[in-house]
Amino acid sequence: MSLDSILAINGLQVVIKNFPFLLEGAGLTLKITVLSVFFGMVLGLVAGLLKLSKSRILSFIATIYIDFFRGTPLFVQILLLYFGILPLIINTDKPFVAAVIACSLNCGAYTAEIVRAGIQAVDKGQMEAARSLGMNTGQAMAHVILPQAYKIVIPPLLNEFIAVLKDTSLVAVISAEELTMRGKLLYSTYFEAAWIWGTVAIMYFIMTKLLAILGDYIERRMATE
Amino acid sequence: MIKVIGLHKNFGKLEVLKGVDCHVASREVVCVIGPSGSGKSTLLRCVNQLEQATGGQIFVDGEEITSPKTDINKIRQQVGMVFQLFNLFPHKTTLENITLAPIKIKGVSRSEAEQVANELLRKVGLTDKSDVYPGQLSGGQKQRVAIARALAMQPKVMLFDEPTSSLDPEMVGEVLEVMKDLAHEGMTMMVVTHEMGFAREVGHRVLFMDEGIIMEEGTPAQIFDNPHNARTQSFLSKVI
Ligand SMILES: Nc1ncnc2c1ncn2[C@@H]1O[C@H](COP(=O)(O)OP(=O)(O)OP(=O)(O)O)[C@@H](O)[C@H]1O
Ligand SMILES: [Mg+2]
């Protein structure tokens, strides 16, 4: 097969011609991921701490939040938020906003469990020693417990971030034009399923791989610290 | 300095302290001995509210700490505690372990806190270890740092819960030495220990605990040489 005959393959032509279109979608995927991970981390830290708090009410609220978002499909959460809840609260039909909110809430619930497990993995004697010196719970958390928990928490957190990146593909259902949605649009025009979805898959793979490499690097740096 | 009246403590259905009365006078060293599970640690942990009493009252320096109105964090600053397993902060150097609480809680300046810490390190014989992490210290060294850490808050009382029980035998001496110095300086101390030699030599008074109550108390000479209670006698015959 000559180069010309390869380039003449229709699917390949479609992919090459529309590659910038897909790349833009991948950009939005990353944007949703980064924002969701950021808000998810903040939410997760708060919810994780609240779940461990001595206040029954706060702990109960955190538990409901965590259990709900872990116990229902993200797909359904996105639909519920976009079509059911957001219209009641704000006047926007921007799927991007709904996508970020849904993914953040979902990521926050998983992060909360990671945070909780990380804190509980720190030896109980650490909290007692801190308290015995006169620190209140907040001071003990900030100066003694969290600095130790974060090392335990980093590897599962990185896994969660990779999961978020992949899960953002679900927001295609509300037509947020991230990578998967762009793939769908191309497919409905050109019907080159193998070429289009193959390219989309490879693009996701490259993004998650890069995240994993970054994660390994962070982990190695922490280990030598 | 410490006064315990009718202290009860339950863990669920398990009644661990069944009405403990005791006191520790200012500058007094009181050693608590007794078999495993008798409630010695629980008593000590109640005194700085790491465990909440089920009933009874505890006073520290005249303040009732069992009252819900008391600011327990304030009280704990005045009550130092040394644990069997050291519980040093592994992510902090020796110096930082000692300066953390004074800086963060009392608002002492870093330089002042470090000056105090260095003095304390000299006192416990560890001047050369100030920049080392706990992971690189021996058990005896860890425990001496833990003592310095507690002292840095300038407590009025020091509680020790079997401070030498998890140490290799050759390291027990160095920790007891530090505690002895502390006692001679007039620190008020309550020491749960299995080191009968220490209790006899340094203790002003010895409490024998068994089954959640104080079975017998007296001077070291009374308890060790002439115990009245049959339980005390049988316990001492096993450990000495
Ligand atoms: N947090 C807890 N929950 C339930 N039971 C507990 C708890 N802490 C202690 N106990 C129980 O209370 C009893 C007394 O424990 P404590 O640690 O005070 O004994 P001790 O005299 O210090 O013994 P040792 O010499 O072995 O340290 C034991 O039966 C123990 O199992
Ligand atoms: Mg004990």
Coordinates of C-alpha atoms and ligand atoms in Angstrom, one line a residue:
Chain A
M1 CA 0.0 0.0 0.0
S2 CA 1.4 3.3 -1.0
L3 CA 1.2 6.4 1.2
D4 CA -1.3 7.9 -1.3
S5 CA -3.6 5.0 -0.9
I6 CA -3.4 5.2 2.9
L7 CA -4.2 8.9 2.8
A8 CA -7.1 8.1 0.5
I9 CA -8.9 6.2 3.3
N10 CA -12.0 8.1 4.0
G11 CA -12.0 7.6 7.8
L12 CA -8.5 8.9 8.1
Q13 CA -9.3 11.9 6.1
V14 CA -12.2 12.7 8.3
V15 CA -10.1 12.3 11.4
I16 CA -7.3 14.5 10.1
K17 CA -9.5 17.2 8.8
N18 CA -11.5 17.3 12.0
F19 CA -8.7 16.9 14.4
P20 CA -8.7 20.5 15.6
F21 CA -12.4 20.1 16.3
L22 CA -11.7 17.1 18.5
L23 CA -8.7 18.8 20.1
E24 CA -11.0 21.6 21.2
G25 CA -13.3 19.1 22.7
A26 CA -10.4 17.6 24.6
G27 CA -9.6 21.1 25.8
L28 CA -13.1 21.4 27.3
T29 CA -12.7 17.9 28.8
L30 CA -9.6 19.1 30.6
K31 CA -11.3 22.3 31.7
I32 CA -14.2 20.5 33.2
T33 CA -11.8 18.0 34.8
V34 CA -9.6 20.6 36.4
L35 CA -12.5 22.7 37.7
S36 CA -14.3 19.6 39.0
V37 CA -11.2 18.3 40.7
F38 CA -10.5 21.7 42.3
F39 CA -14.0 22.1 43.6
G40 CA -14.2 18.4 44.4
M41 CA -11.1 18.6 46.6
V42 CA -12.4 21.6 48.5
L43 CA -15.8 19.9 49.0
G44 CA -14.2 16.6 49.8
L45 CA -11.9 18.0 52.4
V46 CA -14.9 19.8 54.1
A47 CA -17.2 16.8 53.8
G48 CA -14.6 14.4 55.0
L49 CA -13.8 16.5 58.1
L50 CA -17.5 17.1 58.8
K51 CA -18.2 13.4 58.6
L52 CA -15.6 12.9 61.3
S53 CA -16.8 15.8 63.4
K54 CA -18.3 15.2 66.8
S55 CA -21.4 17.1 65.8
R56 CA -24.0 14.5 64.9
I57 CA -25.9 16.8 62.7
L58 CA -22.9 17.9 60.6
S59 CA -21.7 14.3 60.4
F60 CA -25.1 13.2 59.3
I61 CA -25.4 15.9 56.6
A62 CA -21.9 14.9 55.3
T63 CA -22.8 11.3 55.3
I64 CA -26.0 11.9 53.3
Y65 CA -24.1 13.9 50.7
I66 CA -21.3 11.4 50.4
D67 CA -23.7 8.4 50.3
F68 CA -26.0 9.9 47.7
F69 CA -23.3 10.9 45.3
R70 CA -21.5 7.6 45.6
G71 CA -24.6 5.5 45.6
T72 CA -26.2 6.9 42.4
P73 CA -24.8 6.9 38.9
L74 CA -23.1 10.1 37.8
F75 CA -25.0 9.8 34.5
V76 CA -28.3 10.1 36.5
Q77 CA -26.8 12.9 38.6
I78 CA -26.0 14.9 35.5
L79 CA -29.5 14.5 34.1
L80 CA -31.2 15.3 37.4
L81 CA -29.1 18.4 37.9
Y82 CA -29.3 19.8 34.3
F83 CA -33.0 19.1 33.6
G84 CA -34.4 18.8 37.1
I85 CA -32.6 21.1 39.6
L86 CA -30.6 23.8 37.8
P87 CA -33.6 25.2 36.0
L88 CA -35.3 25.8 39.3
I89 CA -32.3 27.7 40.7
I90 CA -30.6 29.6 38.0
N91 CA -31.6 30.8 34.6
T92 CA -29.0 29.1 32.5
D93 CA -29.1 26.3 30.0
K94 CA -25.4 26.2 29.7
P95 CA -24.4 22.5 29.9
F96 CA -20.9 23.5 30.9
V97 CA -22.0 24.9 34.2
A98 CA -24.1 21.8 34.9
A99 CA -21.3 19.6 33.9
V100 CA -18.8 21.2 36.3
I101 CA -21.3 21.3 39.2
A102 CA -22.3 17.6 38.7
C103 CA -18.7 16.4 38.4
S104 CA -17.6 18.5 41.3
L105 CA -20.3 17.2 43.6
N106 CA -19.5 13.7 42.5
C107 CA -15.7 14.1 42.8
G108 CA -16.3 15.7 46.3
A109 CA -18.1 12.7 47.6
Y110 CA -15.4 10.3 46.6
T111 CA -12.7 12.7 47.8
A112 CA -14.4 13.0 51.1
E113 CA -14.1 9.2 51.6
I114 CA -10.5 9.3 50.7
V115 CA -9.9 12.2 53.1
R116 CA -11.7 10.4 55.9
A117 CA -9.8 7.2 55.4
G118 CA -6.5 9.1 55.3
I119 CA -7.3 10.9 58.5
Q120 CA -8.3 7.7 60.2
A121 CA -5.1 6.0 59.0
V122 CA -3.1 8.5 61.1
D123 CA -2.3 6.9 64.5
K124 CA -4.8 7.8 67.2
G125 CA -2.0 8.7 69.5
Q126 CA -1.2 11.7 67.3
M127 CA -4.5 13.3 68.0
E128 CA -4.2 12.5 71.7
A129 CA -0.7 13.9 71.9
A130 CA -1.8 17.1 70.2
R131 CA -4.9 17.5 72.4
S132 CA -2.9 16.8 75.5
L133 CA -0.7 19.8 74.7
G134 CA -3.8 21.9 74.6
M135 CA -4.6 22.1 70.9
N136 CA -8.2 22.2 70.0
T137 CA -9.5 19.8 67.3
G138 CA -8.9 22.3 64.5
Q139 CA -5.3 23.1 65.5
A140 CA -4.6 19.4 65.9
M141 CA -6.0 18.7 62.5
A142 CA -4.1 21.6 60.8
H143 CA -0.7 21.1 62.4
V144 CA -0.6 17.4 63.2
I145 CA -3.1 15.2 61.5
L146 CA -3.6 16.6 58.0
P147 CA 0.2 17.0 57.3
Q148 CA 0.5 13.3 57.9
A149 CA -2.7 12.3 56.2
Y150 CA -1.9 14.0 52.9
K151 CA 0.9 11.6 52.1
I152 CA -1.6 8.7 52.6
V153 CA -4.2 10.5 50.6
I154 CA -2.2 11.5 47.5
P155 CA -2.1 8.1 45.6
P156 CA -5.9 7.5 45.8
L157 CA -6.6 11.1 45.0
L158 CA -4.6 10.8 41.8
N159 CA -6.7 7.8 40.9
E160 CA -9.8 9.7 41.5
F161 CA -8.6 12.6 39.3
I162 CA -8.1 10.1 36.4
A163 CA -11.6 8.7 37.1
V164 CA -13.0 12.2 36.9
L165 CA -11.3 12.8 33.6
K166 CA -12.9 9.7 32.1
D167 CA -16.3 10.3 33.7
T168 CA -16.6 13.7 32.2
S169 CA -17.5 11.9 29.0
L170 CA -20.9 11.3 30.5
V171 CA -21.7 15.0 30.2
A172 CA -22.1 14.4 26.5
V173 CA -25.7 13.5 27.4
I174 CA -26.5 17.2 28.1
S175 CA -24.6 18.2 25.0
A176 CA -21.6 19.8 26.7
E177 CA -19.2 19.9 23.8
E178 CA -16.3 18.0 25.3
L179 CA -14.4 15.3 23.6
T180 CA -17.1 12.6 23.6
M181 CA -19.8 15.0 22.4
R182 CA -17.5 16.2 19.6
G183 CA -17.0 12.5 18.7
K184 CA -20.7 12.0 18.5
L185 CA -21.2 15.0 16.3
L186 CA -18.5 13.8 13.9
Y187 CA -20.0 10.4 13.9
S188 CA -23.5 11.6 13.0
T189 CA -22.0 13.5 10.0
Y190 CA -19.5 11.0 8.7
F191 CA -20.4 7.5 10.1
E192 CA -16.7 6.5 10.4
A193 CA -17.3 4.8 13.7
A194 CA -14.0 2.9 14.1
W195 CA -11.9 5.9 13.0
I196 CA -13.7 8.5 15.0
W197 CA -14.2 6.6 18.3
G198 CA -10.8 5.1 17.9
T199 CA -9.2 8.5 17.8
V200 CA -11.4 9.7 20.7
A201 CA -10.3 6.7 22.8
I202 CA -6.6 7.4 22.0
M203 CA -7.0 11.0 23.0
Y204 CA -8.5 10.0 26.4
F205 CA -5.8 7.5 26.8
I206 CA -3.1 10.0 26.3
M207 CA -4.7 12.4 28.7
T208 CA -5.1 9.8 31.5
K209 CA -1.6 8.5 30.8
L210 CA -0.1 12.0 31.2
L211 CA -2.0 12.4 34.5
A212 CA -0.7 9.0 35.7
I213 CA 2.9 10.0 34.8
L214 CA 2.5 13.2 36.6
G215 CA 1.1 11.3 39.6
D216 CA 4.0 8.9 39.6
Y217 CA 6.4 11.8 39.6
I218 CA 4.7 13.5 42.5
E219 CA 4.6 10.2 44.4
R220 CA 8.3 9.6 43.8
R221 CA 9.2 13.2 44.9
M222 CA 7.2 12.7 48.1
A223 CA 8.9 9.4 48.9
T224 CA 12.3 11.0 48.8
E225 CA 11.2 14.0 50.8
Chain B
M1 CA -3.0 20.2 92.7
I2 CA -5.0 17.2 91.5
K3 CA -8.1 16.0 93.3
V4 CA -10.2 13.1 92.2
I5 CA -13.5 12.5 94.0
G6 CA -15.6 9.4 93.4
L7 CA -14.5 8.9 89.8
H8 CA -16.5 6.5 87.7
K9 CA -15.7 5.5 84.2
N10 CA -17.6 3.1 82.0
F11 CA -16.8 1.9 78.5
G12 CA -20.2 0.8 77.4
K13 CA -21.2 -1.9 79.9
L14 CA -17.7 -2.3 81.2
E15 CA -17.1 -0.5 84.4
V16 CA -13.4 0.4 84.5
L17 CA -13.3 2.9 87.3
K18 CA -15.6 2.2 90.2
G19 CA -15.2 5.2 92.5
V20 CA -11.6 6.4 92.6
D21 CA -10.6 9.0 95.2
C22 CA -7.1 10.4 95.2
H23 CA -5.1 13.5 95.2
V24 CA -1.7 14.8 94.3
A25 CA -0.3 17.7 96.3
S26 CA 1.8 20.4 94.7
R27 CA 5.4 19.2 94.2
E28 CA 4.4 15.7 95.1
V29 CA 5.3 12.6 93.1
V30 CA 2.6 10.0 93.2
C31 CA 3.2 6.6 91.6
V32 CA 0.3 4.4 90.5
I33 CA 1.0 0.7 90.4
G34 CA -1.3 -2.2 89.8
P35 CA -2.0 -5.2 87.5
S36 CA -2.8 -4.8 83.8
G37 CA -6.4 -3.7 83.1
S38 CA -6.9 -2.3 86.6
G39 CA -7.7 1.1 85.2
K40 CA -4.4 3.0 85.7
S41 CA -4.3 4.5 82.2
T42 CA -7.9 5.3 82.3
L43 CA -7.5 7.2 85.6
L44 CA -4.6 9.2 84.1
R45 CA -6.5 9.9 80.8
C46 CA -9.5 11.1 82.8
V47 CA -7.3 13.6 84.6
N48 CA -6.6 15.4 81.3
Q49 CA -10.0 14.5 79.8
L50 CA -8.7 12.3 77.0
E51 CA -11.5 10.1 78.5
Q52 CA -14.6 11.7 79.8
A53 CA -15.6 10.6 83.3
T54 CA -18.9 8.9 83.7
G55 CA -19.3 10.2 87.2
G56 CA -17.4 12.0 89.9
Q57 CA -15.3 15.1 90.0
I58 CA -11.8 16.0 89.1
F59 CA -10.1 19.2 90.1
V60 CA -6.8 20.4 88.7
D61 CA -5.3 23.4 90.5
G62 CA -8.7 24.2 92.0
E63 CA -10.7 24.1 88.8
E64 CA -13.3 21.4 88.2
I65 CA -12.3 20.0 84.9
T66 CA -15.3 17.6 84.9
S67 CA -17.6 20.5 84.7
P68 CA -18.9 21.1 81.1
K69 CA -18.2 24.9 81.6
T70 CA -14.4 24.4 81.8
D71 CA -12.3 25.2 78.8
I72 CA -10.5 21.9 78.6
N73 CA -7.9 23.1 76.2
K74 CA -6.7 25.7 78.8
I75 CA -6.5 23.0 81.4
R76 CA -4.6 20.6 79.1
Q77 CA -2.0 23.3 78.6
Q78 CA -1.3 23.1 82.3
V79 CA -1.2 19.3 82.4
G80 CA 1.6 17.6 80.5
M81 CA 1.2 14.1 79.4
V82 CA 3.8 11.5 78.4
F83 CA 2.6 8.4 76.6
Q84 CA 3.9 4.9 76.6
L85 CA 4.3 5.0 72.8
F86 CA 5.8 8.5 72.8
N87 CA 3.4 9.8 70.1
L88 CA 6.0 12.2 68.7
F89 CA 4.9 14.0 65.5
P90 CA 6.8 12.1 62.9
H91 CA 6.7 14.9 60.3
K92 CA 8.4 17.4 62.6
T93 CA 12.0 17.6 63.8
T94 CA 12.8 17.2 67.4
L95 CA 13.0 21.0 67.8
E96 CA 9.7 21.5 65.9
N97 CA 8.0 18.8 68.1
I98 CA 8.9 20.9 71.1
T99 CA 8.1 24.3 69.7
L100 CA 4.9 23.5 67.9
A101 CA 2.4 23.9 70.8
P102 CA 4.0 27.0 72.4
I103 CA 4.1 28.8 69.0
K104 CA 0.6 27.7 67.8
I105 CA -1.3 27.8 71.1
K106 CA 0.5 30.2 73.3
G107 CA 1.6 32.6 70.5
V108 CA 5.2 32.5 71.7
S109 CA 7.6 33.9 69.1
R110 CA 9.6 31.3 67.2
S111 CA 13.0 32.5 68.5
E112 CA 11.8 32.5 72.1
A113 CA 10.2 29.0 71.7
E114 CA 13.4 27.7 70.2
Q115 CA 15.5 29.1 73.0
V116 CA 13.3 27.3 75.5
A117 CA 13.3 24.2 73.4
N118 CA 17.1 24.2 73.3
E119 CA 17.3 24.6 77.0
L120 CA 14.9 21.6 77.5
L121 CA 16.9 19.6 75.0
R122 CA 20.0 20.3 77.1
K123 CA 18.1 19.2 80.2
V124 CA 17.1 15.8 78.6
G125 CA 20.6 15.4 77.2
L126 CA 19.7 15.7 73.5
T127 CA 21.3 19.0 72.3
D128 CA 22.8 17.3 69.3
K129 CA 19.4 15.9 68.1
S130 CA 17.5 19.1 67.5
D131 CA 17.2 18.8 63.7
V132 CA 16.6 15.1 63.6
Y133 CA 13.2 13.5 62.8
P134 CA 11.7 11.1 65.4
G135 CA 12.2 8.2 63.0
Q136 CA 16.0 8.5 63.5
L137 CA 15.8 8.5 67.3
S138 CA 16.0 5.5 69.7
G139 CA 13.1 4.7 72.0
G140 CA 14.8 6.3 74.9
Q141 CA 15.6 9.4 73.0
K142 CA 12.1 9.6 71.7
Q143 CA 10.7 9.5 75.2
R144 CA 13.0 12.2 76.4
V145 CA 11.9 14.4 73.5
A146 CA 8.3 13.7 74.4
I147 CA 9.0 14.8 78.0
A148 CA 10.7 18.0 76.7
R149 CA 7.7 18.6 74.4
A150 CA 5.3 18.4 77.3
L151 CA 7.5 20.6 79.5
A152 CA 7.7 23.3 76.8
M153 CA 4.1 24.2 77.7
Q154 CA 5.3 24.9 81.3
P155 CA 2.7 22.6 82.8
K156 CA 1.9 22.6 86.5
V157 CA 1.5 18.9 86.5
M158 CA 3.1 16.1 84.5
L159 CA 1.3 12.8 83.9
F160 CA 3.3 9.8 82.8
D161 CA 1.6 6.6 81.5
E162 CA 4.2 3.8 81.7
P163 CA 6.8 6.0 80.1
T164 CA 9.4 3.2 80.0
S165 CA 7.2 0.2 79.3
S166 CA 8.0 0.1 75.6
L167 CA 11.7 0.7 75.9
D168 CA 14.5 -1.7 75.6
P169 CA 15.9 -2.4 79.0
E170 CA 19.2 -0.5 78.4
M171 CA 17.2 2.7 77.7
V172 CA 14.9 2.7 80.7
G173 CA 17.6 4.3 82.9
E174 CA 18.1 7.4 80.8
V175 CA 14.4 8.2 80.8
L176 CA 14.0 7.5 84.6
E177 CA 17.0 9.8 85.1
V178 CA 15.2 12.6 83.4
M179 CA 12.1 12.0 85.4
K180 CA 14.1 11.9 88.6
D181 CA 15.7 15.3 87.9
L182 CA 12.2 16.6 87.2
A183 CA 11.0 15.3 90.5
H184 CA 13.9 16.9 92.3
E185 CA 13.1 20.2 90.7
G186 CA 9.8 20.0 92.4
M187 CA 7.5 19.1 89.5
T188 CA 4.2 17.7 90.5
M189 CA 4.0 14.3 88.9
M190 CA 1.6 11.4 88.6
V191 CA 3.3 8.4 87.3
V192 CA 1.8 5.1 86.2
T193 CA 4.7 2.7 86.2
H194 CA 5.9 -0.9 86.5
E195 CA 9.3 0.4 87.7
M196 CA 9.1 -0.4 91.3
G197 CA 12.6 0.8 91.9
F198 CA 11.6 4.2 90.6
A199 CA 8.4 4.3 92.7
R200 CA 10.3 3.4 95.8
E201 CA 13.1 5.9 95.3
V202 CA 11.4 8.9 93.8
G203 CA 7.7 8.5 94.7
H204 CA 6.4 10.3 97.7
R205 CA 3.3 8.2 97.7
V206 CA 2.3 5.1 96.0
L207 CA -1.3 4.1 95.0
F208 CA -2.0 0.5 94.4
M209 CA -4.9 0.1 92.0
D210 CA -6.9 -3.0 91.3
E211 CA -10.3 -3.7 89.7
G212 CA -11.0 0.0 89.2
I213 CA -10.4 1.2 92.7
I214 CA -7.5 2.3 94.8
M215 CA -7.0 -0.8 97.0
E216 CA -4.2 0.7 99.1
E217 CA -2.1 3.8 99.3
G218 CA 0.8 4.9 101.4
T219 CA 4.5 5.9 101.4
P220 CA 6.7 3.7 99.3
A221 CA 8.0 2.1 102.5
Q222 CA 4.5 1.3 103.7
I223 CA 3.4 -0.2 100.4
F224 CA 6.6 -2.1 99.4
D225 CA 7.8 -3.3 102.8
N226 CA 4.6 -3.6 104.7
P227 CA 1.5 -3.9 102.5
H228 CA -1.7 -4.6 104.4
N229 CA -4.0 -5.6 101.6
A230 CA -3.8 -9.2 100.4
R231 CA -4.1 -8.0 96.8
T232 CA -1.2 -5.7 97.2
Q233 CA 0.9 -8.4 98.7
S234 CA 0.1 -10.9 95.9
F235 CA 0.8 -8.3 93.2
L236 CA 4.1 -7.2 94.7
S237 CA 5.2 -10.8 95.2
K238 CA 4.7 -11.3 91.5
V239 CA 6.5 -8.2 90.2
I240 CA 9.4 -7.8 92.6
Ligands
LIG1 N1 -11.3 3.0 74.8 C1 -11.7 1.9 75.5 N2 -12.8 1.2 75.1 C2 -13.2 0.1 75.8 N3 -12.5 -0.4 76.8 C3 -11.4 0.2 77.2 C4 -10.9 1.4 76.6 N4 -9.8 1.7 77.2 C5 -9.6 0.8 78.2 N5 -10.5 -0.1 78.2 C6 -10.6 -1.2 79.1 O1 -10.6 -0.7 80.4 C7 -9.8 -1.5 81.3 C8 -8.8 -0.8 82.0 O2 -7.8 -0.3 81.0 P1 -6.6 0.5 81.4 O3 -5.8 0.8 80.1 O4 -6.9 1.7 82.2 O5 -5.7 -0.5 82.3 P2 -4.3 -0.3 82.8 O6 -4.4 -0.5 84.3 O7 -3.7 0.9 82.3 O8 -3.6 -1.6 82.2 P3 -2.1 -1.7 81.6 O9 -1.2 -1.9 82.8 O10 -2.2 -3.0 80.8 O11 -1.8 -0.5 80.8 C9 -9.3 -2.7 80.4 O12 -10.2 -3.8 80.6 C10 -9.5 -2.2 79.0 O13 -9.7 -3.2 78.1
MG2 MG -2.2 1.4 80.8

